């Protein structure tokens, strides 16, 4: 029994070796071997029951350096110094673009210029969204805690070579629909036409994306002019735009927008708005904007603003001054904001200290003042998450005395 089992085992191993010896012939014809290799091939191959002998036989059966390359590899590399293509290097992949991406056209109109300059994709459908969760304690409410979803935005943007369209909604807002517009442009992206509901071109801070803005809200001045007095903001309208990149990046936007409502709820005639901006240096942007109510029936309220933005070595400084007439009489306002973005490590982390101040003066029949000072610290991660801690001491319209508000906001988004 023992001898028969040994013979069967040796026969199976011999068959295995014979199959291995045929591998080079199956893989492809090898170059003519030298005399030493032919002599070795003529020698009989002995196979015993020893496992070490089988390993040696397998080693002899595998193709060596003199047998030429094995067919089927990504490339035939016959010389040691020959370059190896990427396909032959395991694990080598194309590097992904991890830099910050442009915000949507409806959220940050100026970001469209960066996309146009880079020659973005001709056809694309993009789904985007973001969520802001905020906790606050306000001295006006005796520091009663308030926790809620500040914003829950979701939308879809589609791009063709000369046409773009965007629809977005904020599920945490009373007015759910935010943007719904199309933009038509020529091949050079110099002339553009907007139609639908979108941001009017008034106030630099209003044009900034809520995600890029280093403070949690747009501030006392923007709230009072846009929310309280209905100057600017998102509206249904038609707007033309011209941009000359070679002329200091000159950009002129002007349009007609749906008017507001009077005390009885009656819709008023159309408003007008325009903005002009230039970029004489890569680190400096200058602009001016205006908003006029009821331009067809005669302007009742208006405002004009001038702004500047300076960016150097991660430090950004913005300033804006406005003046005009509201329902309560003439007004003036001033806003400044400074923040410094400091990268931390190599994983997309960054910290961002921020400080800002605003002032508002009402003149004429009713004289009043408002002001605010804001300080905060932000932690950013890979352009997709941020945590913001902020303290604001402000005298807002209707306040008897300045009050302190402390807040924490967590935000994330996908694009």
Coordinates of C-alpha atoms in Angstrom, one line a residue:
X1 CA 0.0 0.0 0.0
X2 CA 2.8 2.4 1.0
X3 CA 4.8 1.8 -2.3
X4 CA 1.7 2.2 -4.5
X5 CA 0.8 5.5 -2.8
X6 CA 4.4 6.8 -3.3
X7 CA 4.3 5.9 -7.0
X8 CA 0.9 7.7 -7.5
X9 CA 2.3 10.8 -5.7
X10 CA 5.4 10.8 -7.9
X11 CA 3.3 10.3 -11.0
X12 CA 1.1 13.3 -10.1
X13 CA 4.1 15.5 -9.4
X14 CA 5.6 14.5 -12.7
X15 CA 2.5 15.5 -14.5
X16 CA 2.5 18.9 -12.8
X17 CA 6.1 19.5 -13.8
X18 CA 5.4 18.6 -17.4
X19 CA 2.6 21.2 -17.4
X20 CA 4.8 23.8 -16.0
X21 CA 7.5 23.0 -18.6
X22 CA 5.0 23.8 -21.3
X23 CA 4.2 27.4 -19.9
X24 CA 6.9 29.2 -21.9
X25 CA 5.8 27.6 -25.1
X26 CA 2.1 28.6 -24.5
X27 CA 3.0 32.1 -23.4
X28 CA 4.9 32.8 -26.6
X29 CA 7.9 31.8 -28.7
X30 CA 11.2 32.6 -26.9
X31 CA 14.4 33.6 -28.6
X32 CA 17.0 30.8 -29.4
X33 CA 18.7 29.7 -26.1
X34 CA 22.4 29.6 -25.8
X35 CA 24.4 26.4 -25.7
X36 CA 24.5 26.2 -21.9
X37 CA 20.7 26.6 -21.7
X38 CA 20.3 23.8 -24.4
X39 CA 22.6 21.5 -22.4
X40 CA 20.5 22.1 -19.3
X41 CA 17.3 21.4 -21.2
X42 CA 18.7 18.1 -22.5
X43 CA 19.5 16.8 -19.0
X44 CA 16.7 14.6 -17.6
X45 CA 14.7 16.1 -14.8
X46 CA 14.4 13.8 -11.9
X47 CA 11.4 14.0 -9.6
X48 CA 11.3 12.3 -6.2
X49 CA 9.0 12.4 -3.3
X50 CA 11.0 15.1 -1.7
X51 CA 9.1 18.5 -1.6
X52 CA 12.4 20.4 -2.1
X53 CA 13.0 18.6 -5.3
X54 CA 9.6 19.6 -6.6
X55 CA 10.3 23.3 -5.7
X56 CA 13.6 23.1 -7.7
X57 CA 11.7 21.6 -10.7
X58 CA 9.2 24.4 -10.6
X59 CA 12.0 26.9 -10.6
X60 CA 13.6 25.3 -13.6
X61 CA 10.2 25.4 -15.4
X62 CA 9.5 29.1 -14.9
X63 CA 11.0 31.4 -17.6
X64 CA 14.3 33.0 -16.8
X65 CA 16.1 36.1 -18.1
X66 CA 17.4 34.2 -21.1
X67 CA 13.9 33.2 -22.2
X68 CA 12.8 36.7 -23.0
X69 CA 9.8 38.7 -21.7
X70 CA 6.5 37.1 -20.9
X71 CA 3.8 38.2 -23.3
X72 CA 0.6 39.9 -22.1
X73 CA 2.4 42.4 -19.8
X74 CA 1.4 46.1 -20.2
X75 CA 4.6 46.8 -22.2
X76 CA 7.5 44.7 -23.5
X77 CA 10.4 45.9 -21.3
X78 CA 13.6 44.3 -22.8
X79 CA 16.2 46.7 -21.3
X80 CA 16.7 47.5 -17.6
X81 CA 16.9 51.2 -18.3
X82 CA 13.8 51.4 -20.5
X83 CA 11.0 53.7 -19.2
X84 CA 8.0 52.0 -17.6
X85 CA 4.6 53.3 -18.6
X86 CA 2.0 54.3 -16.0
X87 CA -0.1 51.3 -16.8
X88 CA 2.8 49.0 -15.7
X89 CA 3.2 50.8 -12.3
X90 CA 0.7 49.4 -9.8
X91 CA -1.2 51.9 -7.7
X92 CA -0.2 55.0 -9.8
X93 CA -3.3 57.1 -10.4
X94 CA -4.0 60.5 -11.8
X95 CA -4.0 63.2 -9.2
X96 CA -7.3 64.7 -8.3
X97 CA -8.0 68.4 -8.1
X98 CA -8.4 69.0 -4.4
X99 CA -8.4 72.8 -4.5
X100 CA -11.5 74.8 -3.7
X101 CA -14.2 74.7 -6.3
X102 CA -16.3 77.6 -7.5
X103 CA -19.6 78.3 -5.8
X104 CA -22.9 78.1 -7.7
X105 CA -23.8 81.0 -10.0
X106 CA -26.9 81.9 -8.0
X107 CA -25.0 82.0 -4.7
X108 CA -21.9 83.8 -5.8
X109 CA -22.3 85.6 -9.2
X110 CA -18.6 86.6 -9.3
X111 CA -17.5 83.0 -9.1
X112 CA -18.8 82.5 -12.6
X113 CA -15.9 84.6 -13.9
X114 CA -13.4 82.1 -12.5
X115 CA -15.1 79.2 -14.1
X116 CA -15.3 81.0 -17.5
X117 CA -11.6 81.9 -17.3
X118 CA -10.6 78.3 -16.6
X119 CA -12.6 77.1 -19.5
X120 CA -15.0 74.9 -17.6
X121 CA -16.8 71.8 -19.0
X122 CA -19.1 72.5 -21.9
X123 CA -21.9 70.2 -20.7
X124 CA -22.5 69.4 -17.0
X125 CA -25.3 68.7 -14.6
X126 CA -24.5 69.5 -11.0
X127 CA -26.4 68.7 -7.8
X128 CA -25.4 70.7 -4.8
X129 CA -26.5 71.3 -1.2
X130 CA -25.6 72.6 2.2
X131 CA -26.8 72.6 5.8
X132 CA -26.1 75.3 8.5
X133 CA -26.9 74.3 12.1
X134 CA -26.7 77.2 14.6
X135 CA -26.9 77.5 18.4
X136 CA -27.1 81.0 19.9
X137 CA -27.6 82.8 23.2
X138 CA -28.8 86.4 23.0
X139 CA -28.7 89.0 25.8
X140 CA -31.9 90.5 24.4
X141 CA -33.7 87.2 25.4
X142 CA -31.8 86.9 28.6
X143 CA -29.4 84.4 27.0
X144 CA -32.1 81.9 26.3
X145 CA -30.7 79.1 24.2
X146 CA -31.8 78.8 20.6
X147 CA -30.9 75.8 18.4
X148 CA -32.0 75.2 14.9
X149 CA -31.3 74.7 11.2
X150 CA -30.3 78.1 9.8
X151 CA -30.2 77.0 6.2
X152 CA -30.9 73.7 4.3
X153 CA -30.1 74.5 0.7
X154 CA -30.5 72.0 -2.2
X155 CA -30.4 72.7 -5.9
X156 CA -29.5 71.6 -9.5
X157 CA -27.4 73.5 -12.0
X158 CA -27.1 72.6 -15.7
X159 CA -24.4 74.0 -18.1
X160 CA -24.1 74.0 -21.8
X161 CA -21.6 75.9 -24.0
X162 CA -23.7 79.1 -24.1
X163 CA -26.5 78.5 -21.7
X164 CA -26.7 77.9 -17.9
X165 CA -29.7 77.2 -15.7
X166 CA -30.1 76.9 -12.0
X167 CA -32.9 76.1 -9.5
X168 CA -32.4 76.0 -5.8
X169 CA -34.5 75.9 -2.6
X170 CA -34.0 76.4 1.1
X171 CA -36.0 73.9 3.1
X172 CA -35.4 75.9 6.3
X173 CA -36.7 79.2 5.0
X174 CA -40.2 80.5 4.8
X175 CA -39.7 81.4 1.2
X176 CA -38.5 78.0 0.0
X177 CA -37.6 79.0 -3.6
X178 CA -34.3 80.8 -3.7
X179 CA -33.0 80.8 -7.3
X180 CA -34.7 79.9 -10.6
X181 CA -33.0 81.5 -13.6
X182 CA -31.2 81.0 -16.9
X183 CA -28.1 82.7 -18.2
X184 CA -27.3 83.1 -21.9
X185 CA -23.8 84.1 -23.0
X186 CA -21.7 84.5 -26.1
X187 CA -18.8 82.2 -27.0
X188 CA -16.3 84.5 -25.3
X189 CA -18.4 85.0 -22.2
X190 CA -18.2 88.7 -22.6
X191 CA -21.9 89.4 -22.9
X192 CA -24.5 87.7 -20.7
X193 CA -28.2 87.9 -20.2
X194 CA -30.0 86.7 -17.0
X195 CA -33.7 86.0 -16.7
X196 CA -35.6 84.6 -13.7
X197 CA -35.2 84.9 -10.0
X198 CA -31.6 85.7 -8.9
X199 CA -29.6 88.2 -6.8
X200 CA -29.8 91.8 -7.8
X201 CA -26.3 93.4 -8.2
X202 CA -26.4 95.6 -5.1
X203 CA -24.0 95.6 -2.2
X204 CA -20.7 93.7 -2.3
X205 CA -21.5 91.7 0.8
X206 CA -24.8 90.5 -0.7
X207 CA -22.9 89.2 -3.7
X208 CA -20.6 87.1 -1.5
X209 CA -21.5 83.4 -1.0
X210 CA -22.8 82.5 2.4
X211 CA -20.3 79.7 2.5
X212 CA -17.3 82.0 1.8
X213 CA -18.5 84.7 4.1
X214 CA -16.4 84.3 7.4
X215 CA -19.3 85.6 9.6
X216 CA -22.5 83.8 10.3
X217 CA -24.8 86.5 9.0
X218 CA -24.4 89.3 6.5
X219 CA -24.5 92.0 9.1
X220 CA -26.5 94.9 10.5
X221 CA -26.3 97.1 7.4
X222 CA -27.3 94.4 4.8
X223 CA -30.1 93.3 7.0
X224 CA -31.5 96.8 7.4
X225 CA -31.3 97.8 3.7
X226 CA -32.3 94.5 2.2
X227 CA -34.7 92.8 4.6
X228 CA -36.3 95.9 6.3
X229 CA -36.3 98.4 3.4
X230 CA -36.4 96.0 0.4
X231 CA -33.4 97.4 -1.4
X232 CA -31.7 94.5 -3.3
X233 CA -31.8 90.9 -2.5
X234 CA -33.2 88.1 -4.7
X235 CA -35.9 89.1 -7.1
X236 CA -37.6 88.2 -10.3
X237 CA -36.0 90.2 -13.1
X238 CA -34.0 90.6 -16.3
X239 CA -30.4 91.7 -16.3
X240 CA -27.7 92.3 -18.9
X241 CA -24.0 91.9 -18.1
X242 CA -20.7 92.8 -19.9
X243 CA -17.2 91.7 -18.8
X244 CA -13.9 92.8 -20.4
X245 CA -11.1 90.7 -18.9
X246 CA -8.4 92.6 -20.7
X247 CA -9.6 96.0 -19.2
X248 CA -8.7 95.3 -15.6
X249 CA -11.5 92.7 -15.5
X250 CA -14.1 95.4 -15.9
X251 CA -17.6 94.0 -15.2
X252 CA -20.9 96.0 -15.6
X253 CA -24.2 94.5 -14.6
X254 CA -27.6 96.3 -14.9
X255 CA -31.2 95.2 -14.9
X256 CA -34.9 95.7 -14.0
X257 CA -36.4 93.8 -11.1
X258 CA -39.8 93.2 -9.6
X259 CA -40.8 96.0 -7.3
X260 CA -41.9 95.8 -3.7
X261 CA -45.3 96.2 -2.2
X262 CA -46.9 99.2 -0.5
X263 CA -48.7 99.2 2.9
X264 CA -51.9 97.8 1.3
X265 CA -50.0 94.9 -0.4
X266 CA -50.3 96.4 -3.9
X267 CA -47.3 95.6 -6.2
X268 CA -45.3 98.7 -7.1
X269 CA -43.5 99.3 -10.4
X270 CA -40.2 97.8 -11.3
X271 CA -36.9 98.6 -9.5
X272 CA -33.5 99.1 -11.2
X273 CA -30.1 98.1 -10.0
X274 CA -26.5 98.2 -11.4
X275 CA -23.0 97.4 -10.4
X276 CA -19.6 98.2 -11.9
X277 CA -16.3 96.5 -10.7
X278 CA -12.7 96.5 -11.8
X279 CA -9.6 94.5 -10.7
X280 CA -6.5 96.7 -11.4
X281 CA -4.3 94.3 -9.5
X282 CA -4.7 90.6 -8.7
X283 CA -5.0 91.4 -5.0
X284 CA -7.3 94.4 -5.3
X285 CA -11.0 94.7 -6.4
X286 CA -12.9 98.0 -6.5
X287 CA -16.6 98.3 -7.1
X288 CA -19.7 100.6 -6.9
X289 CA -23.4 99.6 -7.0
X290 CA -26.8 101.3 -6.8
X291 CA -30.4 100.4 -6.3
X292 CA -33.4 102.5 -7.3
X293 CA -37.1 101.7 -6.4
X294 CA -39.9 102.4 -8.9
X295 CA -37.7 103.6 -11.7
X296 CA -40.7 103.8 -14.1
X297 CA -43.1 105.8 -11.9
X298 CA -40.4 107.9 -10.2
X299 CA -37.8 106.8 -7.7
X300 CA -38.9 107.0 -4.1
X301 CA -36.0 105.3 -2.3
X302 CA -32.5 104.7 -3.5
X303 CA -29.0 103.8 -2.3
X304 CA -25.5 104.0 -3.7
X305 CA -22.5 102.1 -2.4
X306 CA -18.7 101.9 -3.0
X307 CA -16.6 98.9 -1.9
X308 CA -13.0 97.6 -2.0
X309 CA -11.4 94.2 -1.3
X310 CA -7.7 93.6 -0.6
X311 CA -6.3 90.1 -0.4
X312 CA -2.6 89.4 0.4
X313 CA -0.9 86.3 1.9
X314 CA -4.1 84.8 3.2
X315 CA -5.3 88.1 4.8
X316 CA -8.5 89.6 3.3
X317 CA -9.7 93.1 4.1
X318 CA -13.1 94.4 2.8
X319 CA -14.7 97.8 3.2
X320 CA -18.0 99.3 2.0
X321 CA -19.8 102.6 2.4
X322 CA -23.3 103.4 1.3
X323 CA -25.6 106.4 1.3
X324 CA -29.1 107.2 0.0
X325 CA -32.7 107.7 1.0
X326 CA -35.1 105.4 2.8
X327 CA -38.7 105.7 3.9
X328 CA -37.6 107.3 7.1
X329 CA -35.2 109.8 5.4
X330 CA -31.5 109.9 4.3
X331 CA -29.1 107.4 5.7
X332 CA -25.4 106.5 5.7
X333 CA -23.6 103.3 6.5
X334 CA -20.0 101.9 6.8
X335 CA -18.8 98.3 7.0
X336 CA -15.4 96.8 7.4
X337 CA -14.3 93.1 7.7
X338 CA -10.9 91.4 8.1
X339 CA -10.1 87.8 8.3
X340 CA -6.9 85.7 7.9
X341 CA -7.0 82.1 6.5
X342 CA -4.1 80.0 7.9
X343 CA -3.6 76.5 6.5
X344 CA -2.8 73.8 9.2
X345 CA -1.2 70.6 8.1
X346 CA -1.6 68.9 4.7
X347 CA -5.1 67.5 4.9
X348 CA -7.1 70.6 4.0
X349 CA -7.4 72.0 7.5
X350 CA -7.3 75.8 8.1
X351 CA -8.1 78.2 10.9
X352 CA -9.6 81.6 10.3
X353 CA -9.7 84.5 12.9
X354 CA -12.2 87.2 11.9
X355 CA -13.1 90.7 13.2
X356 CA -15.6 93.2 11.8
X357 CA -17.4 96.5 12.6
X358 CA -20.5 98.3 11.1
X359 CA -22.2 101.6 11.6
X360 CA -25.6 103.0 10.4
X361 CA -26.8 106.6 10.7
X362 CA -30.4 107.7 10.0
X363 CA -30.8 111.4 9.3
X364 CA -33.7 113.8 8.6
X365 CA -37.0 113.6 10.4
X366 CA -36.0 110.6 12.5
X367 CA -32.4 110.5 13.7
X368 CA -31.0 107.2 15.0
X369 CA -27.8 105.2 15.0
X370 CA -26.9 101.6 14.9
X371 CA -23.5 99.9 15.2
X372 CA -22.0 96.4 15.8
X373 CA -18.6 94.8 16.6
X374 CA -18.0 91.2 15.7
X375 CA -15.2 88.8 16.5
X376 CA -15.0 85.1 15.7
X377 CA -12.8 82.1 15.0
X378 CA -13.5 79.5 12.3
X379 CA -12.1 76.0 11.6
X380 CA -12.3 74.9 8.0
X381 CA -11.8 71.4 6.4
X382 CA -11.3 70.8 2.7
X383 CA -13.9 73.3 1.5
X384 CA -16.7 71.0 2.7
X385 CA -17.0 71.6 6.5
X386 CA -16.6 74.5 8.8
X387 CA -17.2 75.3 12.5
X388 CA -17.7 79.0 13.5
X389 CA -17.6 80.5 17.0
X390 CA -18.7 84.1 17.1
X391 CA -19.5 87.0 19.5
X392 CA -21.3 90.1 18.4
X393 CA -22.2 93.2 20.4
X394 CA -24.6 95.4 18.5
X395 CA -27.1 98.2 18.8
X396 CA -29.7 97.2 16.1
X397 CA -32.7 99.3 15.0
X398 CA -35.3 99.0 17.8
X399 CA -32.8 98.2 20.5
X400 CA -32.7 100.4 23.6
X401 CA -29.1 99.5 24.4
X402 CA -26.3 97.4 22.9
X403 CA -26.6 93.7 23.5
X404 CA -24.3 90.7 23.3
X405 CA -25.0 87.6 21.2
X406 CA -22.9 84.4 21.4
X407 CA -23.3 81.7 18.7
X408 CA -21.8 78.5 17.3
X409 CA -22.5 77.3 13.8
X410 CA -21.6 74.0 12.1
X411 CA -21.9 73.8 8.3
X412 CA -21.3 71.2 5.7
X413 CA -22.0 70.9 1.9
X414 CA -21.7 68.8 -1.2
X415 CA -21.1 69.9 -4.8

